[in-house]
XYZ file of C-alpha atoms in Angstrom:
188
model
C -36.981 -32.726 -17.522
C -37.763 -28.917 -18.248
C -36.783 -28.226 -14.617
C -33.470 -30.039 -14.674
C -32.639 -28.055 -18.011
C -33.623 -24.911 -16.425
C -31.175 -25.501 -13.388
C -28.336 -26.598 -15.549
C -28.864 -23.369 -17.774
C -28.768 -21.214 -14.807
C -25.677 -23.161 -13.295
C -23.951 -22.478 -16.779
C -24.681 -18.826 -16.744
C -23.545 -18.455 -12.688
C -20.377 -20.141 -14.035
C -19.995 -17.829 -17.043
C -20.560 -14.849 -14.847
C -18.295 -15.905 -12.145
C -15.417 -16.509 -15.045
C -15.939 -13.171 -16.548
C -16.051 -11.431 -12.855
C -12.775 -13.468 -12.074
C -10.970 -12.283 -15.514
C -12.045 -8.807 -14.910
C -10.636 -8.848 -11.450
C -7.070 -10.485 -12.599
C -6.914 -8.035 -15.313
C -7.376 -4.871 -13.238
C -5.188 -6.240 -10.452
C -2.497 -7.136 -12.984
C -2.566 -3.322 -14.191
C -2.471 -1.856 -10.701
C -0.291 -4.329 -8.688
C 2.301 -1.722 -7.979
C -0.315 -0.167 -5.655
C -0.090 -3.078 -3.253
C 3.570 -3.480 -3.625
C 4.256 0.377 -2.817
C 2.030 -0.034 0.509
C 3.511 -3.057 1.655
C 7.032 -1.385 0.955
C 5.948 1.324 3.090
C 4.320 0.120 5.900
C 6.241 -3.273 6.310
C 10.450 -3.276 6.801
C 10.506 -7.118 6.869
C 9.875 -8.981 3.434
C 7.880 -11.825 5.173
C 5.728 -9.295 6.553
C 5.251 -7.540 3.251
C 4.529 -11.186 1.815
C 1.815 -11.511 4.160
C 0.115 -8.128 4.022
C 0.107 -8.577 0.156
C -1.726 -12.028 0.345
C -4.140 -10.291 3.052
C -4.313 -7.202 0.509
C -5.408 -9.613 -2.366
C -7.824 -11.607 -0.471
C -9.536 -8.148 0.861
C -9.658 -7.013 -2.907
C -11.290 -10.260 -3.955
C -13.689 -10.388 -1.476
C -14.891 -6.722 -1.793
C -14.263 -6.638 -5.628
C -18.341 -7.397 -6.254
C -19.055 -4.281 -4.359
C -16.905 -1.940 -6.379
C -19.279 -0.066 -8.185
C -17.125 2.042 -10.527
C -17.828 5.447 -9.079
C -14.244 5.765 -8.863
C -11.261 4.786 -10.854
C -10.236 1.115 -9.937
C -6.790 2.333 -8.828
C -8.566 4.920 -5.950
C -10.786 1.818 -4.634
C -7.548 -0.266 -4.554
C -5.637 2.485 -2.767
C -8.414 2.443 -0.397
C -8.479 -1.251 0.231
C -4.916 -1.560 0.392
C -4.367 0.939 2.766
C -7.150 -0.097 5.279
C -5.690 -3.714 5.074
C -2.337 -2.537 5.752
C -3.478 -0.419 8.864
C -5.560 -3.361 9.868
C -2.908 -5.600 9.777
C -0.400 -3.532 11.208
C -2.691 -3.179 14.205
C -2.842 -6.608 14.870
C 0.835 -7.335 14.162
C 1.601 -4.502 16.844
C 0.856 -6.458 19.715
C 4.202 -8.571 18.716
C 6.711 -5.762 20.045
C 9.953 -7.893 19.306
C 11.904 -7.562 16.214
C 12.633 -10.324 14.129
C 16.320 -11.379 13.506
C 16.758 -10.636 9.654
C 19.429 -10.405 6.971
C 19.933 -6.664 7.248
C 21.107 -7.415 10.810
C 24.342 -9.346 9.210
C 25.034 -7.127 6.432
C 27.800 -4.911 6.172
C 27.134 -1.860 4.161
C 28.405 -1.867 0.724
C 30.482 1.480 0.315
C 30.057 1.450 -3.595
C 26.119 1.684 -3.286
C 24.940 4.342 -5.641
C 23.951 7.558 -3.990
C 20.577 7.833 -5.239
C 19.579 4.262 -3.787
C 20.814 5.713 -0.705
C 18.848 9.054 -0.834
C 15.822 6.693 -1.602
C 16.325 4.544 1.113
C 16.884 7.395 3.646
C 13.416 8.951 2.246
C 11.697 5.526 2.876
C 13.003 5.392 6.382
C 12.091 9.307 7.145
C 8.553 8.518 5.596
C 8.377 5.127 7.409
C 8.589 7.340 10.778
C 5.584 9.232 9.886
C 1.929 8.201 11.229
C -0.034 5.772 9.429
C -2.420 8.308 7.919
C 0.372 10.619 7.145
C 2.318 7.605 5.455
C -0.692 6.885 3.391
C -1.079 10.689 2.128
C 2.510 10.668 1.281
C 2.410 7.882 -0.741
C -0.492 9.078 -2.545
C 0.970 12.655 -3.073
C 4.276 10.464 -4.384
C 1.842 8.761 -6.750
C 0.873 12.222 -8.323
C -2.756 11.874 -6.890
C -4.742 15.416 -7.041
C -5.728 16.434 -3.523
C -9.498 15.491 -4.534
C -8.531 11.796 -5.069
C -6.223 11.728 -1.786
C -9.210 12.916 -0.156
C -11.606 10.485 -1.534
C -9.303 7.505 -0.693
C -8.206 8.754 3.194
C -11.809 10.271 4.204
C -10.202 13.810 4.729
C -11.234 16.901 3.438
C -9.393 18.483 0.511
C -8.086 21.649 2.931
C -7.000 18.988 5.440
C -5.157 17.344 3.004
C -3.147 20.456 1.631
C -2.490 21.282 5.370
C -1.280 18.067 6.210
C 1.046 17.971 3.135
C 2.722 21.222 4.250
C 3.315 19.832 7.576
C 4.471 16.556 6.262
C 7.042 17.940 3.845
C 8.269 20.130 6.855
C 8.837 17.095 8.891
C 10.294 15.102 6.221
C 12.863 17.777 5.344
C 13.705 18.082 9.111
C 14.164 14.137 8.963
C 16.238 13.914 5.968
C 18.780 16.424 7.216
C 19.074 14.634 10.342
C 19.955 11.385 8.591
C 22.406 13.119 6.109
C 24.068 15.032 8.808
C 24.381 11.696 10.898
C 25.863 10.157 7.839
C 28.533 13.107 7.191
C 29.408 12.586 10.565
C 29.957 8.949 10.466
C 32.018 9.125 7.380
C 34.281 11.510 8.530
């Protein structure tokens, strides 16, 4: 009888610990879910791919949450897991070389769209042409992360991050000028 009571108490403790872990995870994810959305938007053009990648990110975050030891900020850890998941998912998805027919093929551009939205869209397109690692660095930089944090997430050295950012900025500037020039040529 005492053995049964001991097992029952241990089972209750395990459930309580599991519930606390789940509650802590959900709270942290809800506070930082924008990270996963930004990464999905940057790496996946198709809405279905973004949804699938988001689901995979949440799974990988939950799966590895017990290993999160708090040596870094939760957001830094989450960036690392989400970026690694996106890159892995992208590699698996690269095997399919065809482009799915989506709504964007059927839409006619709305000439009344705000210039700001168009510029942001052009910037996302330009960032989308960067290598996967440079996309990650750009995203983290746009999130106002320090070079140390970017270094920690990407595994690059701090000076390498600095050099890459200078090159990325030049590359984006050239790409944006090309895109803006092509839009101006079409409008005239």
